[in-house]
Coordinates of N, CA and C in Angstrom, one line a residue:
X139 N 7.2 13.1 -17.2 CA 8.1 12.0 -17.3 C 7.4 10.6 -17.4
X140 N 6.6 10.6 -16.4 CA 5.5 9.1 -16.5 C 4.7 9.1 -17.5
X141 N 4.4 10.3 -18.4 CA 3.3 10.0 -19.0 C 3.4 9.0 -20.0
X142 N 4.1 8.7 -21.2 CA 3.9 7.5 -21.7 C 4.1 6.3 -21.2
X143 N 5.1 6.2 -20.2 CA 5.6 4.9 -19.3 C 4.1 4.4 -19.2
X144 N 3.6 5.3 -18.0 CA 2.1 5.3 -18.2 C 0.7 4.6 -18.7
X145 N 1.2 4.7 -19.6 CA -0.1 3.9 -21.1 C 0.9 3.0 -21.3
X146 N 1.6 2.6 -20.8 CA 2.2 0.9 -21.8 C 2.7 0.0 -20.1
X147 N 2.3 1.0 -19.3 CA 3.1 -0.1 -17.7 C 2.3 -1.2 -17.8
X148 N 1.0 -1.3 -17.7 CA 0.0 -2.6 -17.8 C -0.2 -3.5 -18.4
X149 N 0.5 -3.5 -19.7 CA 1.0 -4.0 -21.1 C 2.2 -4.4 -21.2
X150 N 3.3 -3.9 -20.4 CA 4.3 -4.1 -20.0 C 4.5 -5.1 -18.9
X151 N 4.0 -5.2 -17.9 CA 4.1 -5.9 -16.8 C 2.8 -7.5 -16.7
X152 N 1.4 -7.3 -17.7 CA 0.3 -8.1 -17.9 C 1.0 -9.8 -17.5
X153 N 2.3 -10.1 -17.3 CA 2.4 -11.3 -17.3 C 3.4 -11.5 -15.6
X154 N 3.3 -9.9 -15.2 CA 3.6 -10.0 -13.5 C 3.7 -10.8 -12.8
X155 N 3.9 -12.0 -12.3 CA 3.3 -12.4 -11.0 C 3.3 -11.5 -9.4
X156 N 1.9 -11.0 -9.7 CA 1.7 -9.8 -8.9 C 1.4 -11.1 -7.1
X157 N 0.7 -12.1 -7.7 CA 0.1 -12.9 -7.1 C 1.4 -13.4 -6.1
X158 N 2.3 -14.1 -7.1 CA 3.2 -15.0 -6.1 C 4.1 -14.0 -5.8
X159 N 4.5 -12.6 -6.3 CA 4.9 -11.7 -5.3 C 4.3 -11.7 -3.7
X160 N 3.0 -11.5 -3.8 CA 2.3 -11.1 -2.6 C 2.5 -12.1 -1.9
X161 N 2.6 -13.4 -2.0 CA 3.0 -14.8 -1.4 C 3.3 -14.4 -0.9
X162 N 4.9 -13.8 -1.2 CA 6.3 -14.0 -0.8 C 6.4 -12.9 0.4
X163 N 5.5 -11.7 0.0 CA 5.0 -10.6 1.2 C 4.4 -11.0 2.4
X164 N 3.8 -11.9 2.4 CA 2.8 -12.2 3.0 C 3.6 -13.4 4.5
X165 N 4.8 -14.2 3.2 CA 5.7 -14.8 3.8 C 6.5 -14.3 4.5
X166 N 6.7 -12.7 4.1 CA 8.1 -11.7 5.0 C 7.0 -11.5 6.3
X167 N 5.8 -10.7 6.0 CA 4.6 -10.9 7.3 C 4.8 -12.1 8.8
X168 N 4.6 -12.5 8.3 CA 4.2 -14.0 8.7 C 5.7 -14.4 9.4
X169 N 6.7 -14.2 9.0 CA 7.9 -14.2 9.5 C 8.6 -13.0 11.0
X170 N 8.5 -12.2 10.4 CA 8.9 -10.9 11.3 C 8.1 -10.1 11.7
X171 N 6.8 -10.5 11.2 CA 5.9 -9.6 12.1 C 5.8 -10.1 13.4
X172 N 5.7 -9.0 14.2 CA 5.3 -9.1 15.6 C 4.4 -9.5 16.1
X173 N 2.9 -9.1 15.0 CA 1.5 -9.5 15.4 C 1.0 -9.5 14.0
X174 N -0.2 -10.2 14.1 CA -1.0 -9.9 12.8 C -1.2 -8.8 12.0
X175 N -0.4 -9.3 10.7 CA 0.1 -7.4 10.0 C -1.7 -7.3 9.5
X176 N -2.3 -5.8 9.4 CA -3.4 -5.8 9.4 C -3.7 -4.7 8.2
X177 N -2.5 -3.9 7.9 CA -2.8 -2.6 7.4 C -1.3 -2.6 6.5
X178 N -1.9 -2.4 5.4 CA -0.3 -1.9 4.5 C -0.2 -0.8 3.7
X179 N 1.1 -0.3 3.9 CA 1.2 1.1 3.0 C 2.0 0.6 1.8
X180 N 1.5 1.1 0.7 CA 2.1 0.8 -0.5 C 2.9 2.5 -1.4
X181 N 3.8 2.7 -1.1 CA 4.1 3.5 -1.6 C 4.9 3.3 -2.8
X182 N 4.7 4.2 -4.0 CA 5.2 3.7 -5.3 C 4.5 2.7 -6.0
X183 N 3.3 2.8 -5.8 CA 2.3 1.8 -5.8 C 2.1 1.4 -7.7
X184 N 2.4 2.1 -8.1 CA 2.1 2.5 -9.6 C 0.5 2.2 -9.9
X185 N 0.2 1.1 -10.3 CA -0.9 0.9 -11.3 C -2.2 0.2 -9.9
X186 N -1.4 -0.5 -8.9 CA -2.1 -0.9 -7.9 C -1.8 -2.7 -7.7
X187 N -1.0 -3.3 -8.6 CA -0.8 -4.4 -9.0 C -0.9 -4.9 -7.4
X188 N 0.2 -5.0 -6.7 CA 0.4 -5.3 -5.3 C -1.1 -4.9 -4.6
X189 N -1.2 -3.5 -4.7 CA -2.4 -3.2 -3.4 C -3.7 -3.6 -3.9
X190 N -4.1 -3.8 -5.0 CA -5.2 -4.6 -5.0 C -4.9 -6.3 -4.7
X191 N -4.1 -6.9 -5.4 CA -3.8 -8.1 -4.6 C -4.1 -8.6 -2.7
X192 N -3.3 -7.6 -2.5 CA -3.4 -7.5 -1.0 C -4.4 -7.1 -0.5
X193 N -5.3 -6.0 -1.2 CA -6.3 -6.1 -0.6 C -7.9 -7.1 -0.8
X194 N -7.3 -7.9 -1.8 CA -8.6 -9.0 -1.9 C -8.1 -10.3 -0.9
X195 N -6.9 -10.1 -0.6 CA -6.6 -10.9 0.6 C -6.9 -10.4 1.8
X196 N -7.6 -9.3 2.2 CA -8.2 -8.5 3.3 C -7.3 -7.6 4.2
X197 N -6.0 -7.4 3.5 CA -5.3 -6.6 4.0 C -6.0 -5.0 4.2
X198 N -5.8 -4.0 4.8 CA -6.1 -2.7 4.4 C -5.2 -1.5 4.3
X199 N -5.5 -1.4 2.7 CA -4.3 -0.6 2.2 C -4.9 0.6 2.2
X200 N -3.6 1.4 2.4 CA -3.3 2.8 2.1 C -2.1 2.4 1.0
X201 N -2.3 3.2 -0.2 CA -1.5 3.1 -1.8 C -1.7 4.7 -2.4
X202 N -0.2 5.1 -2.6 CA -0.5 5.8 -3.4 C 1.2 6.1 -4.3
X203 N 1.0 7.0 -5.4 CA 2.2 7.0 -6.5 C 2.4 8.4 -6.7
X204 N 3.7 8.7 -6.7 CA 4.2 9.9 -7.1 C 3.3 11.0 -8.3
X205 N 3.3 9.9 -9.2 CA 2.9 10.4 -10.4 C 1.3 10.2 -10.7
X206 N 0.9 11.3 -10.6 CA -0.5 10.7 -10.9 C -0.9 10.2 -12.0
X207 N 0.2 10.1 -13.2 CA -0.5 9.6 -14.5 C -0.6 7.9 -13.9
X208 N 0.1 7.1 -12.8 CA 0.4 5.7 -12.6 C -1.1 6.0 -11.9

């Protein structure tokens, strides 16, 4: 099912703001966390857009996608 989606998601999405998403994550963090969020699970991760973001912000991710062609 993913596999063409696949070869065109990165091409498809190249103008994401993966960036000021994570902002906005980081703002839900920072809001309702209880303590310094330190570790995030990214599930449905696809291509890694989010979990690499977050992790050059020194989060530590666990990521992973249904489909392994993503």
């Amino acid at each position: 099912m993913f596999n063409k989606y696949s070869e065109v998601y990165d091409l498809l999405y190249r103008e994401k703001d993966y960036s000021g998403e994570c902002d906005f994550i980081e703002a839900v963090f920072n809001k309702f966390g209880r303590s310094r969020i330190e570790r995030v699970l990214d599930v449905s991760a696809g291509t890694g857009g989010h979990a690499l973001q977050l992790a050059r912000r020194g989060y530590k991710l666990s990521a992973f996608d249904y489909s392994k062609e993503m």
